[in-house]
Amino acid sequence: MAVAVVPKIPTIVPVVAAALIDPAGRVLMQQRRIGKAHGGLWEFPGGKVEPGESLEGALVREIAEELGVVLTPAALAPLSFAANPGDPHVVLLYTCRAWTGEPRCLDGEAIGWFAADALANLAMPPLDVPLASAVKELIDRCN
Ligand SMILES: Nc1nc2c([nH]c(=O)n2[C@@H]2O[C@H](COP(=O)(O)OP(=O)(O)OP(=O)(O)O)[C@@H](O)[C@H]2O)c(=O)[nH]1
């Protein structure tokens, strides 16, 4: 009897990230520190979910660490996720339009606010390309 060979995949690493959208419809992006994986590329702020954390709890923690702002949990809305064969990371993207404080660059190389049309011009990790498109579509519909 033939036995199906199921290719093994690396253990999945869940990553939560946030598209902070301001009242003008601009999106906050963060440039990764030079020297890290994907260094110098622009991504959505966030990071890996730690054992025992909820997705939203991890996102609130990461955003506080990276930007010094407190996200309003009720304002977090799941938008999309992205994964690629061979890459263990799965990025789960939320949008958020309400937070407390002024975002500051505490962890990345730089942060910036970008119009939806400008997102496609940024150099990004591969997983962020479809996520940025989903954010642009949302903003084009809503703003
Ligand atoms: N935060 C974030 N990470 C992303 C995005 N897209 C993407 O491919 N990643 C990848 O997902 C992984 C997240 O790792 P991270 O380094 O930000 O997470 P962390 O803060 O928990 O990290 P640490 O373990 O290095 O301290 C990185 O390999 C990163 O390149 C994104 O939009 N946001």
Coordinates of N, CA, C and O and ligand atoms in Angstrom, one line a residue:
M1 N 0.8 -1.2 0.0 CA 0.0 0.0 0.0 C 0.9 1.2 0.0 O 1.9 1.3 0.7
A2 N 0.6 2.2 -0.9 CA 1.3 3.4 -0.9 C 1.1 4.3 0.3 O -0.1 4.4 0.8
V3 N 2.2 4.8 0.9 CA 2.0 5.7 2.0 C 2.3 7.2 1.6 O 3.3 7.4 1.0
A4 N 1.3 8.0 1.9 CA 1.5 9.5 1.5 C 2.6 10.1 2.3 O 2.7 9.8 3.5
V5 N 3.5 10.8 1.6 CA 4.6 11.5 2.4 C 4.1 13.0 2.6 O 3.9 13.7 1.6
V6 N 4.0 13.3 3.8 CA 3.5 14.7 4.1 C 4.8 15.5 4.5 O 5.4 15.1 5.5
P7 N 5.1 16.5 3.7 CA 6.3 17.3 4.1 C 6.1 18.0 5.4 O 5.0 18.5 5.7
K8 N 7.2 17.9 6.2 CA 7.1 18.6 7.5 C 7.3 20.1 7.3 O 8.1 20.5 6.4
I9 N 6.7 20.9 8.1 CA 6.9 22.3 8.1 C 7.4 22.7 9.5 O 7.2 22.0 10.5
P10 N 8.2 23.8 9.5 CA 8.7 24.2 10.8 C 7.6 24.6 11.7 O 6.5 25.0 11.3
T11 N 7.8 24.6 13.0 CA 6.8 25.0 14.0 C 6.4 26.5 13.7 O 7.3 27.3 13.5
I12 N 5.1 26.7 13.6 CA 4.6 28.1 13.3 C 5.0 29.0 14.4 O 4.8 28.7 15.6
V13 N 5.4 30.2 14.0 CA 5.7 31.3 14.9 C 4.6 32.4 14.7 O 4.7 33.1 13.7
P14 N 3.7 32.5 15.6 CA 2.7 33.6 15.4 C 3.2 35.0 15.8 O 3.9 35.2 16.8
V15 N 3.0 35.9 14.9 CA 3.4 37.3 15.0 C 2.2 38.2 14.9 O 1.4 38.0 13.9
V16 N 2.0 39.1 15.9 CA 0.9 40.0 15.8 C 1.4 41.4 15.4 O 2.5 41.8 15.8
A17 N 0.7 42.1 14.6 CA 1.1 43.4 14.1 C -0.1 44.3 14.0 O -1.3 43.8 13.8
A18 N 0.1 45.6 14.1 CA -1.0 46.6 14.0 C -0.7 47.6 12.9 O 0.4 48.2 12.8
A19 N -1.8 47.9 12.2 CA -1.8 49.1 11.3 C -2.5 50.1 12.1 O -3.8 50.1 12.2
L20 N -1.8 51.1 12.7 CA -2.4 52.2 13.3 C -2.8 53.2 12.2 O -1.9 53.6 11.4
I21 N -4.1 53.6 12.2 CA -4.6 54.5 11.2 C -5.0 55.8 11.8 O -5.8 55.7 12.8
D22 N -4.5 56.9 11.4 CA -4.9 58.2 12.0 C -6.1 58.8 11.3 O -6.6 58.2 10.3
P23 N -6.7 59.9 11.9 CA -7.9 60.4 11.3 C -7.8 60.8 9.9 O -8.8 60.9 9.1
A24 N -6.6 61.1 9.4 CA -6.4 61.5 8.0 C -6.2 60.3 7.1 O -6.0 60.4 5.9
G25 N -6.3 59.1 7.7 CA -6.2 57.9 6.9 C -4.8 57.5 6.6 O -4.5 56.7 5.7
R26 N -3.8 58.0 7.4 CA -2.4 57.6 7.2 C -2.1 56.5 8.1 O -2.7 56.3 9.2
V27 N -1.1 55.7 7.7 CA -0.8 54.4 8.4 C 0.6 54.6 9.0 O 1.6 55.0 8.4
L28 N 0.8 54.1 10.3 CA 2.1 54.2 10.9 C 2.9 52.9 10.5 O 2.4 51.8 10.7
M29 N 4.1 53.1 10.0 CA 5.0 52.0 9.6 C 6.3 52.2 10.4 O 6.7 53.3 10.7
Q30 N 6.9 51.1 10.6 CA 8.2 51.1 11.4 C 9.3 50.5 10.6 O 9.1 49.4 10.0
Q31 N 10.4 51.1 10.6 CA 11.6 50.5 9.9 C 12.4 49.7 10.8 O 12.8 50.1 11.9
R32 N 12.6 48.4 10.4 CA 13.4 47.5 11.3 C 14.8 47.9 11.5 O 15.4 48.5 10.6
R33 N 15.3 47.7 12.7 CA 16.7 48.0 13.0 C 17.6 47.3 12.0 O 17.5 46.2 11.7
I34 N 18.6 48.1 11.5 CA 19.7 47.6 10.7 C 20.4 46.5 11.5 O 20.6 46.6 12.7
G35 N 20.7 45.3 10.8 CA 21.4 44.3 11.5 C 20.5 43.1 12.0 O 20.9 42.0 12.2
K36 N 19.1 43.5 12.2 CA 18.2 42.4 12.5 C 17.7 41.7 11.2 O 18.0 42.3 10.1
A37 N 17.0 40.6 11.3 CA 16.4 40.0 10.1 C 15.5 41.0 9.5 O 14.8 41.7 10.2
H38 N 15.6 41.2 8.2 CA 14.8 42.2 7.5 C 15.1 43.6 7.9 O 14.3 44.5 7.7
G39 N 16.4 43.8 8.3 CA 16.8 45.1 8.8 C 16.7 46.1 7.7 O 17.0 45.9 6.5
G40 N 16.2 47.3 8.1 CA 16.0 48.4 7.1 C 14.7 48.4 6.4 O 14.3 49.4 5.7
L41 N 14.0 47.3 6.4 CA 12.7 47.2 5.7 C 11.6 47.8 6.6 O 11.7 47.8 7.8
W42 N 10.5 48.2 6.0 CA 9.4 48.8 6.7 C 8.3 47.8 6.9 O 8.0 47.0 6.0
E43 N 7.8 47.8 8.2 CA 6.8 46.7 8.5 C 5.8 47.4 9.5 O 6.0 48.5 9.9
F44 N 4.8 46.6 9.8 CA 3.8 47.0 10.8 C 4.4 46.7 12.2 O 4.9 45.6 12.4
P45 N 4.3 47.7 13.1 CA 4.8 47.4 14.4 C 4.1 46.2 15.1 O 3.0 46.0 14.8
G46 N 4.9 45.5 15.9 CA 4.3 44.3 16.5 C 5.4 43.3 16.8 O 6.6 43.7 16.9
G47 N 5.1 42.0 17.0 CA 6.2 41.1 17.3 C 5.6 39.7 17.7 O 4.4 39.5 17.5
K48 N 6.4 38.8 18.1 CA 6.0 37.4 18.4 C 5.1 37.3 19.6 O 5.4 38.0 20.6
V49 N 4.2 36.4 19.5 CA 3.3 36.1 20.6 C 4.1 35.2 21.6 O 4.7 34.2 21.2
E50 N 4.1 35.6 22.9 CA 4.9 34.8 23.8 C 3.9 33.7 24.4 O 2.7 33.9 24.4
P51 N 4.5 32.6 24.9 CA 3.7 31.5 25.5 C 2.8 32.1 26.6 O 3.2 32.8 27.4
G52 N 1.5 31.7 26.5 CA 0.5 32.1 27.5 C -0.2 33.4 27.2 O -1.1 33.8 27.9
E53 N 0.3 34.1 26.2 CA -0.4 35.4 25.8 C -1.5 35.2 24.9 O -1.5 34.3 24.0
S54 N -2.5 36.1 25.0 CA -3.6 36.1 24.0 C -3.0 37.0 22.8 O -2.0 37.7 23.0
L55 N -3.6 36.9 21.7 CA -3.1 37.7 20.5 C -3.2 39.1 20.8 O -2.2 39.9 20.6
E56 N -4.4 39.6 21.3 CA -4.5 41.0 21.6 C -3.6 41.5 22.7 O -3.1 42.6 22.7
G57 N -3.4 40.6 23.7 CA -2.5 40.9 24.8 C -1.1 41.1 24.3 O -0.4 42.1 24.7
A58 N -0.7 40.2 23.4 CA 0.7 40.4 22.9 C 0.8 41.6 22.1 O 1.8 42.3 22.1
L59 N -0.2 42.0 21.3 CA -0.1 43.2 20.5 C -0.1 44.4 21.3 O 0.7 45.3 21.1
V60 N -0.9 44.5 22.4 CA -0.9 45.7 23.3 C 0.5 45.8 23.9 O 1.1 46.9 24.0
R61 N 1.1 44.7 24.3 CA 2.5 44.7 24.9 C 3.5 45.2 23.9 O 4.3 46.1 24.2
E62 N 3.5 44.6 22.7 CA 4.5 44.9 21.7 C 4.4 46.4 21.3 O 5.4 47.1 21.2
I63 N 3.2 46.9 21.2 CA 3.0 48.3 20.7 C 3.5 49.3 21.9 O 4.1 50.3 21.6
A64 N 3.2 48.9 23.1 CA 3.7 49.7 24.2 C 5.2 49.7 24.2 O 5.8 50.8 24.4
E65 N 5.8 48.6 24.0 CA 7.3 48.5 24.0 C 7.9 49.3 22.8 O 8.9 49.9 23.0
E66 N 7.3 49.2 21.7 CA 7.9 49.7 20.5 C 7.6 51.2 20.2 O 8.4 51.9 19.7
L67 N 6.4 51.6 20.6 CA 5.9 52.9 20.3 C 5.5 53.8 21.5 O 5.3 55.0 21.4
G68 N 5.5 53.2 22.7 CA 5.1 53.9 23.9 C 3.7 54.4 23.9 O 3.4 55.4 24.6
V69 N 2.8 53.7 23.2 CA 1.4 54.1 23.3 C 0.6 52.9 23.8 O 1.0 51.7 23.7
V70 N -0.6 53.2 24.3 CA -1.5 52.1 24.8 C -2.6 52.0 23.9 O -3.4 52.9 23.7
L71 N -2.7 50.8 23.2 CA -3.8 50.6 22.3 C -5.1 50.4 23.1 O -5.1 49.8 24.2
T72 N -6.2 50.8 22.5 CA -7.5 50.6 23.1 C -8.0 49.2 22.6 O -8.3 49.0 21.4
P73 N -8.0 48.1 23.5 CA -8.3 46.8 23.0 C -9.6 46.7 22.2 O -9.6 46.0 21.2
A74 N -10.6 47.5 22.6 CA -11.9 47.4 21.8 C -11.8 47.9 20.4 O -12.6 47.7 19.6
A75 N -10.7 48.7 20.2 CA -10.5 49.3 18.8 C -9.7 48.4 17.9 O -9.5 48.7 16.8
L76 N -9.3 47.2 18.4 CA -8.5 46.3 17.6 C -9.4 45.5 16.7 O -10.3 44.8 17.2
A77 N -9.2 45.5 15.4 CA -10.0 44.8 14.4 C -9.1 43.9 13.6 O -8.3 44.4 12.8
P78 N -9.3 42.6 13.6 CA -8.5 41.7 12.7 C -8.8 42.1 11.3 O -9.9 42.2 10.9
L79 N -7.7 42.2 10.5 CA -7.9 42.6 9.1 C -7.5 41.4 8.1 O -8.3 41.0 7.3
S80 N -6.3 40.8 8.3 CA -5.8 39.8 7.4 C -4.6 39.1 8.1 O -4.2 39.5 9.1
F81 N -4.2 38.0 7.4 CA -3.0 37.4 7.9 C -2.2 37.0 6.7 O -2.7 37.0 5.5
A82 N -0.9 36.8 6.9 CA 0.0 36.4 5.8 C 1.0 35.3 6.2 O 1.5 35.4 7.3
A83 N 1.2 34.4 5.3 CA 2.2 33.3 5.5 C 2.8 32.9 4.2 O 2.1 33.0 3.2
N84 N 4.0 32.4 4.2 CA 4.6 32.0 2.9 C 5.2 30.6 3.2 O 5.7 30.3 4.3
P85 N 5.2 29.7 2.2 CA 5.8 28.4 2.4 C 7.3 28.5 2.8 O 8.0 29.4 2.2
G86 N 7.7 27.7 3.7 CA 9.1 27.8 4.2 C 9.4 28.8 5.2 O 10.5 28.8 5.8
D87 N 8.5 29.7 5.5 CA 8.7 30.8 6.5 C 7.8 30.4 7.7 O 6.6 30.3 7.5
P88 N 8.4 30.2 8.9 CA 7.6 29.8 10.0 C 6.7 30.9 10.5 O 5.7 30.6 11.2
H89 N 7.0 32.1 10.2 CA 6.2 33.2 10.7 C 4.8 33.3 10.1 O 4.7 33.2 8.8
V90 N 3.8 33.5 10.9 CA 2.5 33.9 10.4 C 2.2 35.2 11.0 O 2.1 35.4 12.2
V91 N 2.0 36.2 10.1 CA 1.7 37.6 10.6 C 0.2 37.8 10.6 O -0.4 37.7 9.6
L92 N -0.3 38.1 11.8 CA -1.7 38.4 12.0 C -1.9 39.9 12.2 O -1.4 40.5 13.1
L93 N -2.5 40.5 11.2 CA -2.6 42.0 11.2 C -3.9 42.5 11.7 O -5.0 42.1 11.2
Y94 N -3.9 43.4 12.6 CA -5.1 44.1 13.1 C -5.0 45.6 12.7 O -3.9 46.1 12.5
T95 N -6.1 46.2 12.6 CA -6.1 47.7 12.4 C -6.5 48.2 13.8 O -7.2 47.6 14.6
C96 N -6.1 49.5 14.0 CA -6.5 50.2 15.3 C -6.5 51.7 15.0 O -5.6 52.2 14.4
R97 N -7.6 52.3 15.4 CA -7.8 53.7 15.2 C -7.8 54.5 16.5 O -8.1 55.7 16.5
A98 N -7.7 53.8 17.6 CA -7.7 54.5 18.9 C -6.6 54.0 19.8 O -6.5 52.8 20.0
W99 N -5.9 54.9 20.4 CA -4.8 54.6 21.3 C -4.6 55.8 22.2 O -5.1 56.9 21.9
T100 N -3.8 55.6 23.2 CA -3.5 56.7 24.2 C -2.0 57.0 24.1 O -1.2 56.1 24.2
G101 N -1.6 58.3 23.8 CA -0.2 58.7 23.7 C 0.1 59.0 22.3 O -0.6 58.8 21.4
E102 N 1.3 59.5 22.1 CA 1.9 59.9 20.8 C 3.0 58.9 20.5 O 3.9 58.7 21.2
P103 N 2.8 58.2 19.3 CA 3.8 57.1 19.0 C 5.2 57.7 18.9 O 5.4 58.8 18.3
R104 N 6.2 57.0 19.5 CA 7.6 57.4 19.4 C 8.4 56.2 19.0 O 7.9 55.0 19.2
C105 N 9.5 56.4 18.4 CA 10.3 55.3 17.9 C 11.2 54.8 19.0 O 12.3 55.3 19.3
L106 N 10.8 53.7 19.7 CA 11.5 53.2 20.8 C 12.3 52.0 20.5 O 13.2 51.6 21.3
D107 N 12.1 51.4 19.4 CA 12.7 50.1 19.1 C 13.2 50.0 17.7 O 14.3 49.3 17.5
G108 N 12.6 50.6 16.7 CA 13.0 50.5 15.3 C 14.0 51.5 15.0 O 14.5 52.3 15.8
E109 N 14.4 51.5 13.7 CA 15.3 52.5 13.1 C 14.6 53.8 13.0 O 15.2 54.9 13.2
A110 N 13.3 53.7 12.6 CA 12.5 55.0 12.3 C 11.1 54.6 12.3 O 10.7 53.4 12.1
I111 N 10.2 55.6 12.5 CA 8.8 55.3 12.3 C 8.3 56.5 11.3 O 8.9 57.5 11.3
G112 N 7.2 56.2 10.7 CA 6.6 57.3 9.8 C 5.2 57.0 9.5 O 4.7 55.9 9.6
W113 N 4.5 58.1 9.2 CA 3.1 58.0 8.9 C 3.0 58.1 7.3 O 3.6 59.0 6.7
F114 N 2.3 57.2 6.7 CA 2.3 57.1 5.3 C 0.8 57.1 4.8 O 0.0 56.4 5.3
A115 N 0.6 57.8 3.7 CA -0.7 57.8 3.0 C -0.9 56.4 2.4 O 0.1 55.7 2.1
A116 N -2.1 55.9 2.3 CA -2.3 54.5 1.8 C -1.7 54.3 0.4 O -1.1 53.3 0.1
D117 N -1.7 55.4 -0.4 CA -1.1 55.3 -1.8 C 0.4 55.1 -1.7 O 1.0 54.6 -2.7
A118 N 1.0 55.5 -0.6 CA 2.5 55.5 -0.5 C 3.0 54.2 0.0 O 4.2 53.9 -0.1
L119 N 2.1 53.3 0.6 CA 2.6 52.1 1.2 C 3.3 51.2 0.2 O 4.4 50.6 0.5
A120 N 2.8 51.1 -1.0 CA 3.4 50.2 -2.0 C 4.8 50.6 -2.4 O 5.5 49.8 -3.0
N121 N 5.2 51.9 -2.1 CA 6.6 52.3 -2.5 C 7.6 51.9 -1.4 O 8.8 52.1 -1.7
L122 N 7.2 51.5 -0.3 CA 8.1 51.1 0.8 C 8.7 49.8 0.6 O 8.0 48.8 0.1
A123 N 10.0 49.6 0.9 CA 10.6 48.3 0.9 C 10.2 47.5 2.1 O 10.3 48.0 3.2
M124 N 9.6 46.4 1.9 CA 8.9 45.6 3.0 C 9.3 44.2 3.0 O 9.7 43.6 1.9
P125 N 9.2 43.5 4.1 CA 9.4 42.0 4.1 C 8.2 41.4 3.2 O 7.2 42.0 3.1
P126 N 8.5 40.2 2.6 CA 7.5 39.7 1.6 C 6.1 39.5 2.2 O 5.1 39.8 1.5
L127 N 6.0 39.2 3.5 CA 4.7 39.0 4.1 C 3.9 40.3 4.2 O 2.6 40.2 4.2
D128 N 4.6 41.4 4.2 CA 3.9 42.6 4.4 C 3.2 43.2 3.1 O 2.4 44.1 3.1
V129 N 3.7 42.7 1.9 CA 3.2 43.2 0.7 C 1.6 43.0 0.5 O 0.9 44.0 0.3
P130 N 1.1 41.8 0.7 CA -0.3 41.6 0.7 C -1.0 42.3 1.8 O -2.2 42.7 1.7
L131 N -0.4 42.3 3.0 CA -1.0 43.0 4.1 C -1.2 44.5 3.9 O -2.2 45.1 4.2
A132 N -0.2 45.1 3.3 CA -0.2 46.5 3.0 C -1.3 46.8 1.9 O -2.1 47.8 2.0
S133 N -1.5 45.9 1.0 CA -2.6 46.0 0.0 C -3.9 46.0 0.7 O -4.9 46.7 0.3
A134 N -4.1 45.0 1.7 CA -5.4 44.9 2.4 C -5.6 46.2 3.2 O -6.8 46.7 3.2
V135 N -4.6 46.8 3.7 CA -4.8 48.1 4.5 C -5.2 49.2 3.5 O -6.1 50.0 3.8
K136 N -4.5 49.3 2.4 CA -4.9 50.3 1.4 C -6.4 50.1 0.9 O -7.1 51.1 0.8
E137 N -6.8 48.9 0.6 CA -8.2 48.7 0.2 C -9.1 49.1 1.3 O -10.1 49.8 1.0
L138 N -8.8 48.8 2.5 CA -9.7 49.2 3.6 C -9.8 50.8 3.7 O -10.9 51.3 3.8
I139 N -8.7 51.4 3.6 CA -8.7 52.9 3.8 C -9.4 53.5 2.6 O -10.1 54.5 2.7
D140 N -9.2 53.0 1.4 CA -9.8 53.5 0.2 C -11.3 53.4 0.3 O -12.1 54.3 -0.1
R141 N -11.8 52.3 1.0 CA -13.2 52.1 1.2 C -13.8 53.0 2.2 O -14.9 53.5 2.1
C142 N -13.0 53.3 3.3 CA -13.6 53.9 4.5 C -13.3 55.4 4.7 O -14.0 56.1 5.4
N143 N -12.2 55.9 4.1 CA -11.8 57.3 4.4 C -12.3 58.2 3.3 O -12.7 57.8 2.3
Ligands
LIG1 N1 6.5 42.9 13.8 C1 6.5 42.5 12.5 N2 7.2 41.4 12.2 C2 7.1 41.0 10.9 C3 6.3 41.7 10.0 N3 6.4 41.1 8.7 C4 7.3 40.1 8.9 O1 7.7 39.3 8.0 N4 7.7 40.0 10.2 C5 8.7 39.1 10.7 O2 8.2 38.4 11.9 C6 9.2 38.3 12.9 C7 8.8 39.1 14.1 O3 9.9 39.2 14.9 P1 10.2 40.4 15.8 O4 11.7 40.5 15.9 O5 9.5 41.7 15.4 O6 9.5 40.0 17.1 P2 9.9 40.3 18.6 O7 9.9 41.8 18.8 O8 9.0 39.4 19.4 O9 11.4 39.8 18.6 P3 12.6 39.3 19.2 O10 12.4 37.8 19.5 O11 13.6 39.5 18.1 O12 12.9 40.2 20.4 C8 10.5 38.9 12.2 O13 11.2 37.8 11.6 C9 9.9 39.8 11.2 O14 10.8 40.1 10.1 C10 5.5 42.8 10.4 O15 4.8 43.5 9.6 N5 5.6 43.2 11.7

